[in-house]
Short mmCIF file of C-alpha atoms in Angstrom, two decimals:
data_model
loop_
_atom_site.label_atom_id
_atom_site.label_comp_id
_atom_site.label_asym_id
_atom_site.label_seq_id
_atom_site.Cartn_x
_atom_site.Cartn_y
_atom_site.Cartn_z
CA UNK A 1 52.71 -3.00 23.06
CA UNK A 2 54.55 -3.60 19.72
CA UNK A 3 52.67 -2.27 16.34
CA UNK A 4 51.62 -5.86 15.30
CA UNK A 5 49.78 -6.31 18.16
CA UNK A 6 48.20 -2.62 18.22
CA UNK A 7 47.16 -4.52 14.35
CA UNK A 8 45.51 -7.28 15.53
CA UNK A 9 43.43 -5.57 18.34
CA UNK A 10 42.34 -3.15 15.91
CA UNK A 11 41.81 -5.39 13.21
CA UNK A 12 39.61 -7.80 16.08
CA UNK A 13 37.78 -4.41 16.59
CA UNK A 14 36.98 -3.96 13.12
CA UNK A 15 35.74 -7.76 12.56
CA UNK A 16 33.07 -7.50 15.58
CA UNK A 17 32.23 -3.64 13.94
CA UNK A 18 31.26 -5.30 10.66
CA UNK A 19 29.62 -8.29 12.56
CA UNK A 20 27.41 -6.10 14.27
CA UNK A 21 26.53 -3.96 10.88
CA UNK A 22 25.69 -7.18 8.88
CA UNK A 23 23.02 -7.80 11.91
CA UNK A 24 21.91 -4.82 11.70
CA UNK A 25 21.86 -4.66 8.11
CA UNK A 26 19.84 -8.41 8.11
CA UNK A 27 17.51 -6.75 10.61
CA UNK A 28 16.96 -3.63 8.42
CA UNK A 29 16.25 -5.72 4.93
CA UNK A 30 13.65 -7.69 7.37
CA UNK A 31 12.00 -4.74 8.13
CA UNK A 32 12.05 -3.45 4.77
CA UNK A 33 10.88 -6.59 3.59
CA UNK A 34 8.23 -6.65 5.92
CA UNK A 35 7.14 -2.87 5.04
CA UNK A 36 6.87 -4.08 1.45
CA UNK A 37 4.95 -6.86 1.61
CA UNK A 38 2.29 -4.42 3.84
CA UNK A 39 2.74 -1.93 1.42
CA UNK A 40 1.72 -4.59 -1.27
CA UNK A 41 -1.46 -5.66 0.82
CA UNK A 42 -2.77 -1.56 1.61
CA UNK A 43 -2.10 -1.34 -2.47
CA UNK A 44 -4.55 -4.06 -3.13
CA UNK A 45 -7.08 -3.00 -0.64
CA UNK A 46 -6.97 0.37 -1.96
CA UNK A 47 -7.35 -0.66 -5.49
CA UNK A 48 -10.01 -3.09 -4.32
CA UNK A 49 -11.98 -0.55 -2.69
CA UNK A 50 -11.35 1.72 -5.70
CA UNK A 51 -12.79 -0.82 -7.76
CA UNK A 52 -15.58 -0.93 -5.66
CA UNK A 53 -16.34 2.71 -6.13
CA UNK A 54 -16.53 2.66 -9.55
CA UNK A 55 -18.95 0.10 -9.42
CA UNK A 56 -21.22 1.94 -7.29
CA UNK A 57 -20.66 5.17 -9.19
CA UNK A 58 -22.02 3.27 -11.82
CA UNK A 59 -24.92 1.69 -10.31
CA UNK A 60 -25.63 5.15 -9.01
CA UNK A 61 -25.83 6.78 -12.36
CA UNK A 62 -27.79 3.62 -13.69
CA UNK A 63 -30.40 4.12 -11.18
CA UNK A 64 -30.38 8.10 -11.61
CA UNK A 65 -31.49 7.20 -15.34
CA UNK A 66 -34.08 4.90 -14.50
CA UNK A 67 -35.47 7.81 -12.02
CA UNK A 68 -34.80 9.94 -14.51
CA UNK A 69 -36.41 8.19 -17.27
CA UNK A 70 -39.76 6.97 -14.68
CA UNK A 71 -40.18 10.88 -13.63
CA UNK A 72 -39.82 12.06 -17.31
CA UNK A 73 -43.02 9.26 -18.07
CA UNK A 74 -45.04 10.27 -15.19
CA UNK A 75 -44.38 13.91 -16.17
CA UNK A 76 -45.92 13.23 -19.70
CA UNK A 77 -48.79 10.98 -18.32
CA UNK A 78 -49.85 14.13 -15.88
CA UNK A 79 -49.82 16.84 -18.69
CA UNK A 80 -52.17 14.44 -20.85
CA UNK A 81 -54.71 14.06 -18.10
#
């Protein structure tokens, strides 16, 4: 087998080597791309539900002053009587 043609084998080997990595390289930036766009969606749920939280924290202490505030009236109204 002369040297050119020990070339062109090798060089045929190399072409189907980088056909196969660009595959698997288009498959790999899919997947990535895919991973992203979930990582996107579990960002906004968490920040949704985080949002959430703070509302009812709020709400919570809101209603913990009005108890607050109702208990500390009855509490007056008793030691008058």
């Amino acid at each position: 087998m002369s040297n050119i043609h020990s070339l062109v084998l090798h060089v045929e080997q190399l072409i189907k080597q980088n056909q196969l990595l660009q595959q698997e390289n288009q498959t790999l930036r899919n997947q990535t791309a895919e991973q992203e766009e979930t990582l996107a969606t579990l960002t906004e749920q968490n920040q949704d539900q985080a949002g959430f939280s703070a509302e009812d924290e709020a709400t919570m202490t809101q209603l913990l002053s009005l108890l607050d505030a109702e208990l500390s009236g009855s509490n007056k109204e008793q030691s008058h009587d």
